[in-house]
Each structure stands twice: as structure tokens, then as C-alpha cells.
Tab-separated table of C-alpha atoms in Angstrom:
chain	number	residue	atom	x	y	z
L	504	UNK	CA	-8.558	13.998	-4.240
L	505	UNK	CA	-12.425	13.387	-4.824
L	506	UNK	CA	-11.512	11.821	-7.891
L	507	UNK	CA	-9.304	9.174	-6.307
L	508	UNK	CA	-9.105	6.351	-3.631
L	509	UNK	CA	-6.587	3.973	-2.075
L	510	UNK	CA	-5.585	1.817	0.539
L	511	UNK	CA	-1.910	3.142	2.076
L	512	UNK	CA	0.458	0.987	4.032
L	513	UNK	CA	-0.740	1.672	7.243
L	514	UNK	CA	-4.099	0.344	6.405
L	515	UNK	CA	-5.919	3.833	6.159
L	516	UNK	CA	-8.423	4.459	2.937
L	517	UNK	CA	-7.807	7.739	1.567
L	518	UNK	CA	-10.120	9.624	-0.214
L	519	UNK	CA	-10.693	13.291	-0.772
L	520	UNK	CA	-8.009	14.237	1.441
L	521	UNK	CA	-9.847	12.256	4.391
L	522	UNK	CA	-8.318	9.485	5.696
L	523	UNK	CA	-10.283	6.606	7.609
L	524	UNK	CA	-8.850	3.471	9.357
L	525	UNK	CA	-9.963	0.533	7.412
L	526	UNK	CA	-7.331	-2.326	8.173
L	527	UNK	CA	-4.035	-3.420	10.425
L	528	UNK	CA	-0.963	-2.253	8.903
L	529	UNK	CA	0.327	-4.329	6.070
L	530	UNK	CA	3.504	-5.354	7.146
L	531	UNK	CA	5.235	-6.939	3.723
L	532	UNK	CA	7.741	-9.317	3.291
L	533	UNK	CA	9.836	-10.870	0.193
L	534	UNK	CA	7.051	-12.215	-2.056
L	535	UNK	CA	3.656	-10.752	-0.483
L	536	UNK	CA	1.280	-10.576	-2.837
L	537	UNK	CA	-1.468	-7.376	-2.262
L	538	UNK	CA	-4.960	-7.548	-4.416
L	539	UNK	CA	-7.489	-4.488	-4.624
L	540	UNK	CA	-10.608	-6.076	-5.133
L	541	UNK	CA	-13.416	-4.297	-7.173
L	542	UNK	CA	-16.970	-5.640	-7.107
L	543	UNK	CA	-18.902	-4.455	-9.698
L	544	UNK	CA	-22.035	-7.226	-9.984
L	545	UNK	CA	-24.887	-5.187	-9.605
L	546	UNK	CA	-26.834	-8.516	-7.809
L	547	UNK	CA	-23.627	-8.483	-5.113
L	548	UNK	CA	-25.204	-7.371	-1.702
L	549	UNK	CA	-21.233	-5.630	-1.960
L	550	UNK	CA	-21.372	-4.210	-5.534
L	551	UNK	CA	-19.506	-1.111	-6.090
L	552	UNK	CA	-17.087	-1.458	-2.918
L	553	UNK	CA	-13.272	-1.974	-2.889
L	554	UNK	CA	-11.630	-4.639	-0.722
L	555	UNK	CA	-8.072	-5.485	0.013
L	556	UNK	CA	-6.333	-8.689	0.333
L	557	UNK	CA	-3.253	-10.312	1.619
L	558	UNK	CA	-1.769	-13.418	0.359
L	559	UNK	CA	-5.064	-14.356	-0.452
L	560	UNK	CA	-6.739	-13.624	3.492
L	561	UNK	CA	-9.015	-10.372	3.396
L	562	UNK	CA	-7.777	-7.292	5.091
L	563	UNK	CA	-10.327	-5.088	5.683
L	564	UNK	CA	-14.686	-4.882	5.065
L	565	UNK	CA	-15.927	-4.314	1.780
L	566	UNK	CA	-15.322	-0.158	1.674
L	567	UNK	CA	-18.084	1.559	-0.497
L	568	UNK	CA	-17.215	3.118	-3.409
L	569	UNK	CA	-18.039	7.102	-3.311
L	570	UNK	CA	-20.688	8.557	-5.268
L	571	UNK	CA	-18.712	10.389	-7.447
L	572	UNK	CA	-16.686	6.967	-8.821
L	573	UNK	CA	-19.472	4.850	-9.333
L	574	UNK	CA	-20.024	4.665	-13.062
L	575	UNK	CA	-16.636	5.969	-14.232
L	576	UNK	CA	-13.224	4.455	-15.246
L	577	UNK	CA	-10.913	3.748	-12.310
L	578	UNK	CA	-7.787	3.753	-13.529
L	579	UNK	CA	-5.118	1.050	-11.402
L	580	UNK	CA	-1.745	2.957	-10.105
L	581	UNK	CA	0.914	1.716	-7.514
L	582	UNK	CA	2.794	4.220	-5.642
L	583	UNK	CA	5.945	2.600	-3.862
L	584	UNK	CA	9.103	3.799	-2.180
L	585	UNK	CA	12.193	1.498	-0.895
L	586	UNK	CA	10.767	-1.278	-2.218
L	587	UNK	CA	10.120	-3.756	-5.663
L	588	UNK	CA	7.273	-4.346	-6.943
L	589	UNK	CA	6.025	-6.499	-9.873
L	590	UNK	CA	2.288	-5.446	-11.143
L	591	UNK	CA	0.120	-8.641	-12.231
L	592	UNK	CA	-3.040	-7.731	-14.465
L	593	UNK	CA	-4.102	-11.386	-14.960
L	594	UNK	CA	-5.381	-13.365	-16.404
L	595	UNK	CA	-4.499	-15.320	-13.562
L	596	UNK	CA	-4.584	-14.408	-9.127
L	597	UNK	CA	-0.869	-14.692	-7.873
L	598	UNK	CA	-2.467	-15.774	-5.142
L	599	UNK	CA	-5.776	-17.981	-4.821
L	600	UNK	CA	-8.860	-15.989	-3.186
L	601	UNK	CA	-11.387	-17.474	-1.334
L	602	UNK	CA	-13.681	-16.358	-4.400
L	603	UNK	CA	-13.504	-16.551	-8.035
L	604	UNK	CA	-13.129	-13.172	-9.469
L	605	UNK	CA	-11.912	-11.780	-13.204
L	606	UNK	CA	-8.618	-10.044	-13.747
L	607	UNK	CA	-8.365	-6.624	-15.172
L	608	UNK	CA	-7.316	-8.493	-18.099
L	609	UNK	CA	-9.568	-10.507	-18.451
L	610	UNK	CA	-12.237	-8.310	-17.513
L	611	UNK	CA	-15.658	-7.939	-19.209
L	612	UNK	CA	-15.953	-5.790	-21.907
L	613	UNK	CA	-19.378	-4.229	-20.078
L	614	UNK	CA	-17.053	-3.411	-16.973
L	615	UNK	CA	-13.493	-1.904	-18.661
L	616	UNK	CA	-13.424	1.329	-21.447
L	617	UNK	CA	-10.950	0.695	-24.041
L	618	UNK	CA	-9.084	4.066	-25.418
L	619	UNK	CA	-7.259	3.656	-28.348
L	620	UNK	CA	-4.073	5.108	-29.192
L	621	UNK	CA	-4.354	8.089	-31.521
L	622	UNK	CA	-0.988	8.228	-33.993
L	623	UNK	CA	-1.119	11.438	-36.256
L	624	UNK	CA	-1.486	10.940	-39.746
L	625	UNK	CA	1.943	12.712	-40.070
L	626	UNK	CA	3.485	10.354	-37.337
L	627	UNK	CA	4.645	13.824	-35.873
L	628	UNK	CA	3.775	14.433	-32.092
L	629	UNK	CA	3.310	18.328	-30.762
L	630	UNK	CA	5.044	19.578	-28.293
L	631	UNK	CA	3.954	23.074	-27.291
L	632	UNK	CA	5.260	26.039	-25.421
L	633	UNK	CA	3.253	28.871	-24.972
L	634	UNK	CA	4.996	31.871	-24.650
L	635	UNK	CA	3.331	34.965	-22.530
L	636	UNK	CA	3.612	37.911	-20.468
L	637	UNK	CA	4.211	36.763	-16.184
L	638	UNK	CA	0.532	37.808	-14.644
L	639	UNK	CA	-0.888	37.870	-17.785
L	640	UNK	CA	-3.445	34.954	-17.920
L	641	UNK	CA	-1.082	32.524	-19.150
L	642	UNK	CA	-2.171	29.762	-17.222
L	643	UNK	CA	-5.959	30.712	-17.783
L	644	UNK	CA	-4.862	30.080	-21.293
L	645	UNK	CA	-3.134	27.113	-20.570
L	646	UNK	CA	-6.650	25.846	-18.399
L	647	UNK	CA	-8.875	26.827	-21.329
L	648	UNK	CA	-6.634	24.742	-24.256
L	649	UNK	CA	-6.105	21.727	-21.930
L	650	UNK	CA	-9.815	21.915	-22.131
L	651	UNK	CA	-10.345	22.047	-25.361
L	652	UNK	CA	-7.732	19.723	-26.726
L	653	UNK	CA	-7.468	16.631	-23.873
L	654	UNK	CA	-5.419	14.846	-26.415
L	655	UNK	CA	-2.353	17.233	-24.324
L	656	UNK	CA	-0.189	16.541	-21.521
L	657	UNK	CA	0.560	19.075	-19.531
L	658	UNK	CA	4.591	19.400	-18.201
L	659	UNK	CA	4.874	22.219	-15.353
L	660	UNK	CA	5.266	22.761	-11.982
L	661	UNK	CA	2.085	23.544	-11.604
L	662	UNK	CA	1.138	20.049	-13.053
L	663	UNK	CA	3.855	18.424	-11.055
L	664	UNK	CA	2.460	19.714	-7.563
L	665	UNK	CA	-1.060	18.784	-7.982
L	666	UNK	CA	-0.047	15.432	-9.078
L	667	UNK	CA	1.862	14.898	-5.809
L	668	UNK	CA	-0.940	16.104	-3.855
L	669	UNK	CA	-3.387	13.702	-5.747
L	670	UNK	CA	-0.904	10.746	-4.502
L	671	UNK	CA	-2.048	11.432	-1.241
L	672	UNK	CA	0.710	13.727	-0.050
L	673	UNK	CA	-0.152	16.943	1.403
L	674	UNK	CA	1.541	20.279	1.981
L	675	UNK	CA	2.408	20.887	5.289
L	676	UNK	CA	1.187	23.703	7.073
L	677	UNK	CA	2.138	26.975	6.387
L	678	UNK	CA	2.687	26.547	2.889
L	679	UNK	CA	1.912	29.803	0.261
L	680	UNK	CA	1.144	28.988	-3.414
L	681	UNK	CA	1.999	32.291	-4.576
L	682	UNK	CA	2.995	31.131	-7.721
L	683	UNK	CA	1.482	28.697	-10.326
L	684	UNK	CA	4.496	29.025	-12.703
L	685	UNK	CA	7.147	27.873	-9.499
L	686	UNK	CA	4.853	27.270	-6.771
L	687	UNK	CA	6.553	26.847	-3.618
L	688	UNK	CA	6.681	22.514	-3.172
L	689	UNK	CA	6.356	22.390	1.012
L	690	UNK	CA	5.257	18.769	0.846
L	691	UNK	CA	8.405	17.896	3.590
L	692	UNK	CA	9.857	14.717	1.423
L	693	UNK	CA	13.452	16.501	-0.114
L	694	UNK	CA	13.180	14.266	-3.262
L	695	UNK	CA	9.870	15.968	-3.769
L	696	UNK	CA	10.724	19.142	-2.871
L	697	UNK	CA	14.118	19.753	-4.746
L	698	UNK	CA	12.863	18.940	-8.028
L	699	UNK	CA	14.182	15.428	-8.961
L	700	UNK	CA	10.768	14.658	-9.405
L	701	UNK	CA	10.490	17.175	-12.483
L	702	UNK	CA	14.100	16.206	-13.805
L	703	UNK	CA	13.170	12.883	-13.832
L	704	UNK	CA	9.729	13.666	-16.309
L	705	UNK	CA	11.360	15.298	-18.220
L	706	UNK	CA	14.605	12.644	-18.585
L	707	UNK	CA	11.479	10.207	-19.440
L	708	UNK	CA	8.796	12.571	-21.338
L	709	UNK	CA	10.403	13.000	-24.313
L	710	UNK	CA	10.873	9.466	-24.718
L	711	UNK	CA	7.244	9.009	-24.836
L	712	UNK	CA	4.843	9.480	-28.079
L	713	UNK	CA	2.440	11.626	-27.176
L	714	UNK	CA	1.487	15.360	-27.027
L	715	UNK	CA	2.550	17.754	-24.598
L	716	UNK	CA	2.192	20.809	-23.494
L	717	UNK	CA	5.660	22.615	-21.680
L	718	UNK	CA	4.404	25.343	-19.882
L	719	UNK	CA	7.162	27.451	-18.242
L	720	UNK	CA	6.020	31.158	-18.504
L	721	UNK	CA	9.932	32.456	-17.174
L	722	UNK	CA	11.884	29.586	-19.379
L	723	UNK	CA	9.652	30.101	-22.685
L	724	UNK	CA	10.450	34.064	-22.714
L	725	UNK	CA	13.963	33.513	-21.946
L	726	UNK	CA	16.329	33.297	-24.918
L	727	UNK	CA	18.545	30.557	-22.945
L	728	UNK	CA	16.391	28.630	-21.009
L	729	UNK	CA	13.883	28.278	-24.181
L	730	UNK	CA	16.935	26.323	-26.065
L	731	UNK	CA	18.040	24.548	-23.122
L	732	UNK	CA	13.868	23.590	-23.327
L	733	UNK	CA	13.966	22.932	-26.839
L	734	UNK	CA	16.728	20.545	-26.704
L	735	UNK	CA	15.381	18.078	-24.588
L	736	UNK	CA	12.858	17.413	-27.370
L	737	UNK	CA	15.626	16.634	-29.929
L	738	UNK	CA	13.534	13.252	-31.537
L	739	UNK	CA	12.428	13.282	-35.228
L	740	UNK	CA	9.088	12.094	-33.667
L	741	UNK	CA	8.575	15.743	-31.906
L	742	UNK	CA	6.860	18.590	-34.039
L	743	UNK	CA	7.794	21.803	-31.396
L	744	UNK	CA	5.393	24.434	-31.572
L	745	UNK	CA	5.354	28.011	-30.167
L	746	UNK	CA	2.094	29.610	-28.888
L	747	UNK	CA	2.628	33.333	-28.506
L	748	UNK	CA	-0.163	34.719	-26.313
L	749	UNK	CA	-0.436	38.721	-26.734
L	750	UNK	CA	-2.949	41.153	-27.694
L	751	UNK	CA	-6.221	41.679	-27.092
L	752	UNK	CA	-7.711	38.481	-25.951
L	753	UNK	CA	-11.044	37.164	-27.384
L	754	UNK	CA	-14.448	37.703	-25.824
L	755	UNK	CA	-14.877	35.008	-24.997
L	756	UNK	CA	-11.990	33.675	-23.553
L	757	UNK	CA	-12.253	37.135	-21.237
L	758	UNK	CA	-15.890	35.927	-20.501
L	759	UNK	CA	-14.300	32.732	-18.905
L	760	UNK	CA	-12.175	34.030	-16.739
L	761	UNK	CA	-14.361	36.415	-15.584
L	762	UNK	CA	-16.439	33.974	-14.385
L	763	UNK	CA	-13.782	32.138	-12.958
L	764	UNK	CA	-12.540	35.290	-10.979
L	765	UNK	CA	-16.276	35.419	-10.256
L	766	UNK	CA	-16.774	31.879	-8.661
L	767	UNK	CA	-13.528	32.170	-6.963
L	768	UNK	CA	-14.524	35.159	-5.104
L	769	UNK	CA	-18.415	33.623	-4.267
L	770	UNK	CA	-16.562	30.563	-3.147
L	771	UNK	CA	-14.363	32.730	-0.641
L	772	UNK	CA	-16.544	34.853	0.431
L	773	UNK	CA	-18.876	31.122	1.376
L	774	UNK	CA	-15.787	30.197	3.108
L	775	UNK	CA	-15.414	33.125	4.948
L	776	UNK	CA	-19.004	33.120	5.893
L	777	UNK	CA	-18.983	29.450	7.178
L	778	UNK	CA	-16.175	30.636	9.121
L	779	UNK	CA	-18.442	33.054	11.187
L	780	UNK	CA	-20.744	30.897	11.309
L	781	UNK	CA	-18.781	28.308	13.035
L	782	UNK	CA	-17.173	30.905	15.109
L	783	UNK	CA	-20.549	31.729	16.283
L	784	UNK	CA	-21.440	28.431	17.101
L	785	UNK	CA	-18.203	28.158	19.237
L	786	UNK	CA	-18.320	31.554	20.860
L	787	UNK	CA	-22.323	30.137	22.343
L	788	UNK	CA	-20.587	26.600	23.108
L	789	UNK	CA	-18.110	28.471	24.917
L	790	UNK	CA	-20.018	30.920	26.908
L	791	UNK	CA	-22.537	27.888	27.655
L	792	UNK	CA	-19.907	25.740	28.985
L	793	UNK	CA	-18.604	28.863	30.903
L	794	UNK	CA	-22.069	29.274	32.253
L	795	UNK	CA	-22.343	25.493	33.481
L	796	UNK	CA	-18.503	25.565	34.842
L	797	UNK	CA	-19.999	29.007	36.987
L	798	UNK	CA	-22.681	27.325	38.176
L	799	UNK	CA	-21.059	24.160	39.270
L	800	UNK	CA	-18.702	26.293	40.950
L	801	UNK	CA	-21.234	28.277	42.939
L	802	UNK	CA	-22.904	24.572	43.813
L	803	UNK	CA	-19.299	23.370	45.064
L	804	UNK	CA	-18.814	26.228	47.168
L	805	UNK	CA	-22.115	25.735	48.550
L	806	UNK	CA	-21.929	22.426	49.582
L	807	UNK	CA	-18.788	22.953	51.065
L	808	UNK	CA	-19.572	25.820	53.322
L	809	UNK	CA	-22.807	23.411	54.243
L	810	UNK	CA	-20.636	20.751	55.187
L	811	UNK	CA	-17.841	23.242	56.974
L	812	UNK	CA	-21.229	24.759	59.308
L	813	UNK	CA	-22.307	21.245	59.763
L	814	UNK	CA	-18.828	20.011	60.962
L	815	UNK	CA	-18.492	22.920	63.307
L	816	UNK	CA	-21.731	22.628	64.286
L	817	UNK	CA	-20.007	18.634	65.627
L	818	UNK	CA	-17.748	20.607	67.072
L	819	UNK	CA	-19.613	22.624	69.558
């Protein structure tokens, strides 16, 4: 996504769904030791730019650092399949580079944000399920309390799908996202795309202290799958709340999504008019080329009927 970047396997850098060749593949072994090097010293003729090392030999350039990361909190994740792997913050290189450099932990406090860990007074945690109508702006709801109250988690499919996608696996083509309650997966990978991946959250969520939000418009209406819900949040620790969303909305949550409906429809209609516009472009490329291919046809057929009347004219 724009808000992420990585280095994959292969050696590509990924960012905003673009991916661009950046070293050879990196071919592990037992005991290989990978390092994501971030250079943040503003006097570096490489500051803000991410490099990648192996076993302590550089992979790839110095990669710049987009625009819209510079500044911000980059948060560290690992995404692995088929193999182990054993995370090492510091304070010490597994591996010696040919530079000295700080560990995350033992990073400078002017180059790391701290966020402390918020325990309610109570020591209860919230878990919420808001309960609504299908079609009824329940996930515009959802959006607009997520917004409001960041101290949330959000558990859905909805949640599960984007967070796939911002792990740098895309939907293959053809895919429909009909629905944001049980959008259709289409990402190709079975274990993503028969739901182990949400079993498995929610196996581990409710192990977890925080607060959530468990949106499932179908499962919070119905009587059955709302206890079969309700159970997995059995722990003392766990406050469960119901938000019932009917009536009348307020102004001013009608105001937002109006305007969201709004810029959703100016953004398509954009999209639709870069689309001419390209088609345009390729229509004149088209008829150009068609133009040249004409003409260097009608010089071909000229030279060779010059050189068939010269031949003959041999011949006589």
C-alpha cells in the first residue's frame, strides 16, 4: 500500500502496489541472517533510504524512502511462510556490518515514538458488536467510530482482506468485492482464501488485552451465530458491548457519508475520464502507426516494381 514498503524474497521492493527490481534473489539457508537497514542521519548523503543486507554483504543500493514515509513511524513486520525465523531487535548485529549502526533497541530517542500501553481504570477491555440492518450504513458507522476512537481493533472480513492485500498480496483478476461484510477473498493462496486466516485471529484475539471491535453485520443479528460470537470472548478481562444502530441517523453522521458517496462518485467519474483520455491517445497512436505502416507499404511496393522494370529491362 502507499503506507508500506518491503523487500520480498525475490529481491523486488514493493511499494504502493508497484513492484521494482532492486536485488538478486535471496536464496536462504540454515542460519542466514537478513538486516533492513534504515538511515535516518540527516548529514548521510543516503539519509532516509532503506538498504538490505546479507550475512553482513549489502544486497541492493540505498532505495529512497517515499515521500509519504519520511517523517512518520515505520513500524518493523516479517512476513514468512515454510520457514523459521528468529527476530533480533538489538542491541547487538547478528551479523557484523561493514558500518556501525544502532539497533531498534537501542535506537535514539529523537529517531523511535514510544506508545504506551493504555490499561482501563476498571482493568475491563471492550469488545464491541454493532448490531444493524444489511445495506444500512453499518460499515459507514463502523468507518466513522474507528475514527473517532483509534484505541479499537477492528475484527472482520473486511479488516482481514485489506490486511492481506497490505502484505503485498493481490487479488487476482476478475475478482468482485460485492460485499464488505463477506467480501469475496480471490487472492489464489487456499489458506487465505478458506478462512483459516480469520479462525486463527480469532483462536488468538481474545487472548490479547486490548479493545476490539467484531463487526459481523449477518452473525450480530443472528440469535445463534451472536452466542457462538459471544463465547469466544469468555475472559473476565472482556467487557462485551452491543451497539444497536437504528433510527434516524444524526446530521452529521448523514453529512459524512454524503460526502463520501460524493468523492467516490468525483473519483469515478476522474477515472472514467482518464480512461478516454488514454483511449484517445491510443486511438491517434494507432491510426499514426497505421498511417506510417501504409506508407511504408506503398514505398515497398514501389521499389519493388522499380527493381522488377529494371531487371526486365536486363532482360531485353
Amino acid at each position: 500500500t502507499a503506507e508500506s514498503i518491503c523487500f520480498e524474497s525475490n529481491g523486488s521492493l514493493v511499494h504502493n502496489k508497484s513492484r521494482t527490481k532492486a536485488c538478486a534473489s535471496l536464496a536462504s539457508h540454515h542460519g542466514t541472517v537478513l538486516a533492513v537497514v534504515l538511515n535516518l542521519d540527516p548529514a548521510s548523503p543516503n539519509a532516509n533510504t532503506l538498504s538490505l543486507f546479507k550475512d553482513g554483504v549489502r544486497m541492493c543500493q540505498p532505495q529512497a524512502l517515499p515521500d509519504c514515509l519520511k517523517g512518520k513511524p515505520l513500524f518493523p513486520a516479517v512476513t514468512y511462510k515454510s520457514i523459521t525465523a528468529h527476530v533480533n531487535f538489538g542491541p547487538e548485529t547478528l551479523t557484523p556490518l561493514p558500518f556501525k549502526c544502532r539497533m531498534l533497541q537501542d535506537a535514539a530517542q529523537a529517531d523511535v515514538v514510544a506508545a504506551k500501553s493504555e490499561v482501563p481504570a476498571d482493568g475491563k477491555y471492550e469488545v464491541v458488536f454493532p448490531v444493524g440492518m444489511p445495506d444500512e450504513g453499518t460499515f459507514d458507522r463502523l468507518d466513522d467510530f474507528l475514527k473517532k476512537n483509534p484505541k479499537y481493533a477492528e475484527i472482520s472480513d473486511r479488516m482481514i482482506s485489506e490486511w492481506i492485500e497490505k502484505s503485498g498480496v493481490w487479488r487476482q483478476r476478475g475478482h468482485s468485492a460485492k460485499s464488505k461484510d463477506k467480501p469475496e477473498r480471490g487472492f489464489g493462496v487456499r489458506e487465505l482464501d478458506d478462512d483459516s486466516i480469520r479462525r486463527a485471529i480469532m483462536a488468538v484475539a481474545p487472548m490479547q488485552p486490548r479493545h476490539y471491535v467484531v463487526m459481523e453485520v449477518k452473525g450480530n443479528l443472528l440469535e445463534e451465530n451472536r452466542k457462538s460470537l459471544l463465547a469466544q470472548w469468555k475472559d473476565p478481562m472482556f467487557k462485551k458491548i452491543a451497539d444497536v444502530v437504528v433510527g434516524k441517523p444524526p446530521a452529521e453522521f448523514k453529512k459524512q457519508v454524503q460526502q463520501a458517496v460524493l468523492k467516490a462518485k468525483q473519483e469515478k467519474a476522474e477515472k472514467a475520464w482518464e480512461a478516454r483520455k488514454a483511449e484517445k491517445v491510443r486511438q491517434r497512436l494507432m491510426a499514426k502507426k497505421k498511417k506510417e505502416a501504409e506508407k511504408a507499404k506503398a514505398k515497398a511496393l514501389k521499389l519493388a516494381k522499380r527493381k522488377a522494370e529494371e531487371a526486365k529491362k536486363k532482360m531485353e
